């Protein structure tokens, strides 16, 4: 966590909570005594920067990128599953939850907190006397974040209330849903307005703040979601292609190829995640990260996430405590072909025999595939200057990587023009880095076979996104927008039944797949109970 995050520290130390979400209890009708009125704030450039830091802050919530989006809602698909179904609470990890679940409500609340903070900042952006260019950069980031939080809401809950102005009356709680299409269109409006205002990645120098190419990359993602289920607006493929091409043509980004060879199984691909664990920014590849900071020697401020703590199971804190609760599927393991170095980084080829004081690596037999643990973020790569804590780490989460942009470009180009040379070049660059060969030179082993049909190339994109982006909170939404979620979950039941897993483990692992495949409601989250109880104008999603 770099310089931007220290502004977050100051914000949390100096700025009281002054923002509300869409729904507030009607009983709260007294004039608050510990509330900073907007008229008494936003009076300097420093105030605007503090407010902007507060607008970024929900990204680090347990309900977003500290855990919720990639663990609770990111597991149980064709790349991963959660191995323990003995929990007594309702668990999104294997689709055992309802509208009362804290992660269902937490994602909703944190997104609207971010939206309210963005709206307050936008409404007061012109108050201080300051350099106009810096003002416009702050405004651009606030507009983008408002759009992004709405994007998280609409892609998870469907139609939701659009919130474009600050809350002026906490008793006005009956707000109906806007259609998913209208929300998506507003996301595009906000992000497009931001794109012309924010700074370039090379000027910012780190991935904590939104850059121009990050906005363009996220616009490509939003357009691909609009092109798929449920809107199925195929005109958005061409727009997604245009945005992805802008990122590529900017010359600001590339794939990491250099790596620390002292790290087991490492390659250029693995170095992406080593950097995130070591608090090293490489803005050419990792375009936007959710920041965390867990230096145990810092008593003033710590904000931790869970990356690493659910990966390779280990009881020894010095090696890096973890539960091993993200397991791989046979399908994901077999998607990697001989020579693909990403397999043994993303899927750990070893486990630990460990105690509180020791840890010994034990490598799996070649036939033992199902249930291997995610190895993408490895706690033994964390810097020794940051003493480890048991359940939290300072490892940053990658919200957008350049390899994702290249794969989006390949997907959109194929949908618009077929499997052209441009589509091949984009996907092959990602594959070459995976095989450890020069990314800008043809390679017979790494490159896709020439002459693929549009349908065959589309399947290659589906598979390549799993190989490259597994465990990064993208697979479930990918399957949903492709219209493949139910059939994929059905197929996973067959895979596990055919595996050599024990009968007990089969019954545990199948639970989530069976639940999700049995009802189409799992393509959307339920509207949270608190919102339903307070907001009489809102309706529950189908099936819930």
PDB file of N, CA and C in Angstrom, residues 169-224:
ATOM      1  N   UNK A 169     -32.878  13.436   2.601  1.00  0.00           N
ATOM      2  CA  UNK A 169     -33.911  13.169   3.596  1.00  0.00           C
ATOM      3  C   UNK A 169     -33.843  11.702   3.975  1.00  0.00           C
ATOM      4  N   UNK A 170     -33.407  11.425   5.190  1.00  0.00           N
ATOM      5  CA  UNK A 170     -33.238  10.032   5.598  1.00  0.00           C
ATOM      6  C   UNK A 170     -34.561   9.324   5.779  1.00  0.00           C
ATOM      7  N   UNK A 171     -35.666  10.049   5.729  1.00  0.00           N
ATOM      8  CA  UNK A 171     -36.973   9.411   5.823  1.00  0.00           C
ATOM      9  C   UNK A 171     -37.506   8.978   4.458  1.00  0.00           C
ATOM     10  N   UNK A 172     -36.830   9.377   3.381  1.00  0.00           N
ATOM     11  CA  UNK A 172     -37.254   8.998   2.030  1.00  0.00           C
ATOM     12  C   UNK A 172     -36.597   7.668   1.676  1.00  0.00           C
ATOM     13  N   UNK A 173     -37.249   6.601   2.087  1.00  0.00           N
ATOM     14  CA  UNK A 173     -36.630   5.281   1.954  1.00  0.00           C
ATOM     15  C   UNK A 173     -37.320   4.399   0.927  1.00  0.00           C
ATOM     16  N   UNK A 174     -38.469   4.800   0.428  1.00  0.00           N
ATOM     17  CA  UNK A 174     -39.208   3.965  -0.514  1.00  0.00           C
ATOM     18  C   UNK A 174     -38.787   4.295  -1.939  1.00  0.00           C
ATOM     19  N   UNK A 175     -37.784   3.571  -2.412  1.00  0.00           N
ATOM     20  CA  UNK A 175     -37.178   3.852  -3.709  1.00  0.00           C
ATOM     21  C   UNK A 175     -37.276   2.598  -4.571  1.00  0.00           C
ATOM     22  N   UNK A 176     -37.992   2.631  -5.685  1.00  0.00           N
ATOM     23  CA  UNK A 176     -38.141   1.435  -6.525  1.00  0.00           C
ATOM     24  C   UNK A 176     -36.866   1.103  -7.286  1.00  0.00           C
ATOM     25  N   UNK A 177     -36.825  -0.111  -7.792  1.00  0.00           N
ATOM     26  CA  UNK A 177     -35.728  -0.520  -8.654  1.00  0.00           C
ATOM     27  C   UNK A 177     -35.797   0.214  -9.989  1.00  0.00           C
ATOM     28  N   UNK A 178     -34.644   0.510 -10.543  1.00  0.00           N
ATOM     29  CA  UNK A 178     -34.543   0.846 -11.947  1.00  0.00           C
ATOM     30  C   UNK A 178     -34.196  -0.434 -12.709  1.00  0.00           C
ATOM     31  N   UNK A 179     -34.541  -0.482 -13.962  1.00  0.00           N
ATOM     32  CA  UNK A 179     -34.255  -1.684 -14.746  1.00  0.00           C
ATOM     33  C   UNK A 179     -32.750  -1.899 -14.857  1.00  0.00           C
ATOM     34  N   UNK A 180     -32.367  -3.153 -15.054  1.00  0.00           N
ATOM     35  CA  UNK A 180     -30.944  -3.457 -15.222  1.00  0.00           C
ATOM     36  C   UNK A 180     -30.363  -2.678 -16.398  1.00  0.00           C
ATOM     37  N   UNK A 181     -31.114  -2.570 -17.475  1.00  0.00           N
ATOM     38  CA  UNK A 181     -30.609  -1.827 -18.634  1.00  0.00           C
ATOM     39  C   UNK A 181     -30.334  -0.364 -18.287  1.00  0.00           C
ATOM     40  N   UNK A 182     -31.258   0.260 -17.551  1.00  0.00           N
ATOM     41  CA  UNK A 182     -31.073   1.663 -17.196  1.00  0.00           C
ATOM     42  C   UNK A 182     -29.857   1.837 -16.288  1.00  0.00           C
ATOM     43  N   UNK A 183     -29.660   0.908 -15.368  1.00  0.00           N
ATOM     44  CA  UNK A 183     -28.496   0.996 -14.485  1.00  0.00           C
ATOM     45  C   UNK A 183     -27.215   0.847 -15.292  1.00  0.00           C
ATOM     46  N   UNK A 184     -27.172  -0.147 -16.166  1.00  0.00           N
ATOM     47  CA  UNK A 184     -25.989  -0.334 -17.014  1.00  0.00           C
ATOM     48  C   UNK A 184     -25.715   0.911 -17.863  1.00  0.00           C
ATOM     49  N   UNK A 185     -26.751   1.501 -18.420  1.00  0.00           N
ATOM     50  CA  UNK A 185     -26.542   2.690 -19.243  1.00  0.00           C
ATOM     51  C   UNK A 185     -25.960   3.832 -18.423  1.00  0.00           C
ATOM     52  N   UNK A 186     -26.391   3.971 -17.174  1.00  0.00           N
ATOM     53  CA  UNK A 186     -25.823   5.011 -16.320  1.00  0.00           C
ATOM     54  C   UNK A 186     -24.372   4.703 -15.965  1.00  0.00           C
ATOM     55  N   UNK A 187     -24.060   3.425 -15.777  1.00  0.00           N
ATOM     56  CA  UNK A 187     -22.662   3.033 -15.540  1.00  0.00           C
ATOM     57  C   UNK A 187     -21.797   3.508 -16.706  1.00  0.00           C
ATOM     58  N   UNK A 188     -22.271   3.291 -17.921  1.00  0.00           N
ATOM     59  CA  UNK A 188     -21.515   3.745 -19.095  1.00  0.00           C
ATOM     60  C   UNK A 188     -21.372   5.258 -19.106  1.00  0.00           C
ATOM     61  N   UNK A 189     -22.430   5.977 -18.767  1.00  0.00           N
ATOM     62  CA  UNK A 189     -22.368   7.444 -18.745  1.00  0.00           C
ATOM     63  C   UNK A 189     -21.310   7.923 -17.765  1.00  0.00           C
ATOM     64  N   UNK A 190     -21.315   7.373 -16.550  1.00  0.00           N
ATOM     65  CA  UNK A 190     -20.350   7.798 -15.527  1.00  0.00           C
ATOM     66  C   UNK A 190     -18.922   7.457 -15.924  1.00  0.00           C
ATOM     67  N   UNK A 191     -18.722   6.243 -16.416  1.00  0.00           N
ATOM     68  CA  UNK A 191     -17.362   5.827 -16.746  1.00  0.00           C
ATOM     69  C   UNK A 191     -16.831   6.574 -17.958  1.00  0.00           C
ATOM     70  N   UNK A 192     -17.679   6.834 -18.939  1.00  0.00           N
ATOM     71  CA  UNK A 192     -17.224   7.594 -20.111  1.00  0.00           C
ATOM     72  C   UNK A 192     -16.866   9.029 -19.725  1.00  0.00           C
ATOM     73  N   UNK A 193     -17.639   9.611 -18.824  1.00  0.00           N
ATOM     74  CA  UNK A 193     -17.296  10.958 -18.353  1.00  0.00           C
ATOM     75  C   UNK A 193     -15.978  10.949 -17.608  1.00  0.00           C
ATOM     76  N   UNK A 194     -15.719   9.882 -16.866  1.00  0.00           N
ATOM     77  CA  UNK A 194     -14.472   9.774 -16.102  1.00  0.00           C
ATOM     78  C   UNK A 194     -13.265   9.602 -17.003  1.00  0.00           C
ATOM     79  N   UNK A 195     -13.441   8.892 -18.117  1.00  0.00           N
ATOM     80  CA  UNK A 195     -12.314   8.522 -18.980  1.00  0.00           C
ATOM     81  C   UNK A 195     -11.546   9.732 -19.481  1.00  0.00           C
ATOM     82  N   UNK A 196     -12.244  10.835 -19.723  1.00  0.00           N
ATOM     83  CA  UNK A 196     -11.596  12.040 -20.246  1.00  0.00           C
ATOM     84  C   UNK A 196     -10.930  12.871 -19.152  1.00  0.00           C
ATOM     85  N   UNK A 197     -11.158  12.540 -17.896  1.00  0.00           N
ATOM     86  CA  UNK A 197     -10.703  13.391 -16.795  1.00  0.00           C
ATOM     87  C   UNK A 197      -9.520  12.814 -16.010  1.00  0.00           C
ATOM     88  N   UNK A 198      -9.463  11.504 -15.844  1.00  0.00           N
ATOM     89  CA  UNK A 198      -8.480  10.921 -14.932  1.00  0.00           C
ATOM     90  C   UNK A 198      -7.095  10.880 -15.562  1.00  0.00           C
ATOM     91  N   UNK A 199      -6.088  10.673 -14.729  1.00  0.00           N
ATOM     92  CA  UNK A 199      -4.694  10.695 -15.170  1.00  0.00           C
ATOM     93  C   UNK A 199      -4.290   9.370 -15.807  1.00  0.00           C
ATOM     94  N   UNK A 200      -3.165   9.389 -16.487  1.00  0.00           N
ATOM     95  CA  UNK A 200      -2.629   8.172 -17.086  1.00  0.00           C
ATOM     96  C   UNK A 200      -1.942   7.317 -16.021  1.00  0.00           C
ATOM     97  N   UNK A 201      -1.870   6.010 -16.293  1.00  0.00           N
ATOM     98  CA  UNK A 201      -1.267   5.079 -15.344  1.00  0.00           C
ATOM     99  C   UNK A 201       0.190   5.413 -15.072  1.00  0.00           C
ATOM    100  N   UNK A 202       0.920   5.783 -16.117  1.00  0.00           N
ATOM    101  CA  UNK A 202       2.335   6.088 -15.936  1.00  0.00           C
ATOM    102  C   UNK A 202       2.552   7.372 -15.140  1.00  0.00           C
ATOM    103  N   UNK A 203       1.571   8.244 -15.114  1.00  0.00           N
ATOM    104  CA  UNK A 203       1.658   9.458 -14.293  1.00  0.00           C
ATOM    105  C   UNK A 203       1.367   9.130 -12.837  1.00  0.00           C
ATOM    106  N   UNK A 204       0.358   8.304 -12.603  1.00  0.00           N
ATOM    107  CA  UNK A 204       0.001   7.927 -11.227  1.00  0.00           C
ATOM    108  C   UNK A 204       1.105   7.083 -10.610  1.00  0.00           C
ATOM    109  N   UNK A 205       1.582   6.069 -11.328  1.00  0.00           N
ATOM    110  CA  UNK A 205       2.711   5.271 -10.872  1.00  0.00           C
ATOM    111  C   UNK A 205       2.370   4.128  -9.940  1.00  0.00           C
ATOM    112  N   UNK A 206       1.121   3.951  -9.578  1.00  0.00           N
ATOM    113  CA  UNK A 206       0.708   2.805  -8.765  1.00  0.00           C
ATOM    114  C   UNK A 206      -0.717   2.446  -9.141  1.00  0.00           C
ATOM    115  N   UNK A 207      -1.203   1.295  -8.642  1.00  0.00           N
ATOM    116  CA  UNK A 207      -2.498   0.771  -9.075  1.00  0.00           C
ATOM    117  C   UNK A 207      -3.611   1.014  -8.067  1.00  0.00           C
ATOM    118  N   UNK A 208      -3.405   1.916  -7.107  1.00  0.00           N
ATOM    119  CA  UNK A 208      -4.430   2.189  -6.103  1.00  0.00           C
ATOM    120  C   UNK A 208      -5.520   3.098  -6.628  1.00  0.00           C
ATOM    121  N   UNK A 209      -5.157   3.968  -7.553  1.00  0.00           N
ATOM    122  CA  UNK A 209      -6.112   4.944  -8.082  1.00  0.00           C
ATOM    123  C   UNK A 209      -6.443   4.616  -9.531  1.00  0.00           C
ATOM    124  N   UNK A 210      -7.587   5.095  -9.956  1.00  0.00           N
ATOM    125  CA  UNK A 210      -8.087   4.841 -11.300  1.00  0.00           C
ATOM    126  C   UNK A 210      -7.293   5.644 -12.322  1.00  0.00           C
ATOM    127  N   UNK A 211      -6.834   4.976 -13.366  1.00  0.00           N
ATOM    128  CA  UNK A 211      -6.152   5.646 -14.477  1.00  0.00           C
ATOM    129  C   UNK A 211      -7.062   5.642 -15.697  1.00  0.00           C
ATOM    130  N   UNK A 212      -6.669   6.366 -16.723  1.00  0.00           N
ATOM    131  CA  UNK A 212      -7.467   6.444 -17.940  1.00  0.00           C
ATOM    132  C   UNK A 212      -7.629   5.073 -18.590  1.00  0.00           C
ATOM    133  N   UNK A 213      -6.550   4.307 -18.650  1.00  0.00           N
ATOM    134  CA  UNK A 213      -6.648   2.987 -19.277  1.00  0.00           C
ATOM    135  C   UNK A 213      -7.414   2.008 -18.396  1.00  0.00           C
ATOM    136  N   UNK A 214      -7.388   2.194 -17.078  1.00  0.00           N
ATOM    137  CA  UNK A 214      -8.223   1.366 -16.212  1.00  0.00           C
ATOM    138  C   UNK A 214      -9.699   1.608 -16.516  1.00  0.00           C
ATOM    139  N   UNK A 215     -10.069   2.870 -16.676  1.00  0.00           N
ATOM    140  CA  UNK A 215     -11.452   3.186 -17.042  1.00  0.00           C
ATOM    141  C   UNK A 215     -11.814   2.515 -18.361  1.00  0.00           C
ATOM    142  N   UNK A 216     -10.916   2.589 -19.338  1.00  0.00           N
ATOM    143  CA  UNK A 216     -11.186   1.974 -20.637  1.00  0.00           C
ATOM    144  C   UNK A 216     -11.330   0.460 -20.508  1.00  0.00           C
ATOM    145  N   UNK A 217     -10.465  -0.158 -19.724  1.00  0.00           N
ATOM    146  CA  UNK A 217     -10.553  -1.604 -19.518  1.00  0.00           C
ATOM    147  C   UNK A 217     -11.839  -2.011 -18.832  1.00  0.00           C
ATOM    148  N   UNK A 218     -12.261  -1.233 -17.829  1.00  0.00           N
ATOM    149  CA  UNK A 218     -13.508  -1.543 -17.143  1.00  0.00           C
ATOM    150  C   UNK A 218     -14.710  -1.289 -18.045  1.00  0.00           C
ATOM    151  N   UNK A 219     -14.630  -0.299 -18.926  1.00  0.00           N
ATOM    152  CA  UNK A 219     -15.705  -0.096 -19.897  1.00  0.00           C
ATOM    153  C   UNK A 219     -15.830  -1.301 -20.824  1.00  0.00           C
ATOM    154  N   UNK A 220     -14.712  -1.901 -21.204  1.00  0.00           N
ATOM    155  CA  UNK A 220     -14.762  -3.126 -22.010  1.00  0.00           C
ATOM    156  C   UNK A 220     -15.483  -4.227 -21.248  1.00  0.00           C
ATOM    157  N   UNK A 221     -15.191  -4.364 -19.944  1.00  0.00           N
ATOM    158  CA  UNK A 221     -15.847  -5.398 -19.125  1.00  0.00           C
ATOM    159  C   UNK A 221     -17.350  -5.138 -19.024  1.00  0.00           C
ATOM    160  N   UNK A 222     -17.728  -3.900 -18.764  1.00  0.00           N
ATOM    161  CA  UNK A 222     -19.149  -3.565 -18.642  1.00  0.00           C
ATOM    162  C   UNK A 222     -19.874  -3.876 -19.945  1.00  0.00           C
ATOM    163  N   UNK A 223     -19.278  -3.508 -21.076  1.00  0.00           N
ATOM    164  CA  UNK A 223     -19.923  -3.754 -22.367  1.00  0.00           C
ATOM    165  C   UNK A 223     -20.071  -5.248 -22.648  1.00  0.00           C
ATOM    166  N   UNK A 224     -19.084  -6.050 -22.264  1.00  0.00           N
ATOM    167  CA  UNK A 224     -19.218  -7.497 -22.454  1.00  0.00           C
ATOM    168  C   UNK A 224     -20.339  -8.070 -21.590  1.00  0.00           C
TER     169      UNK A 224
END
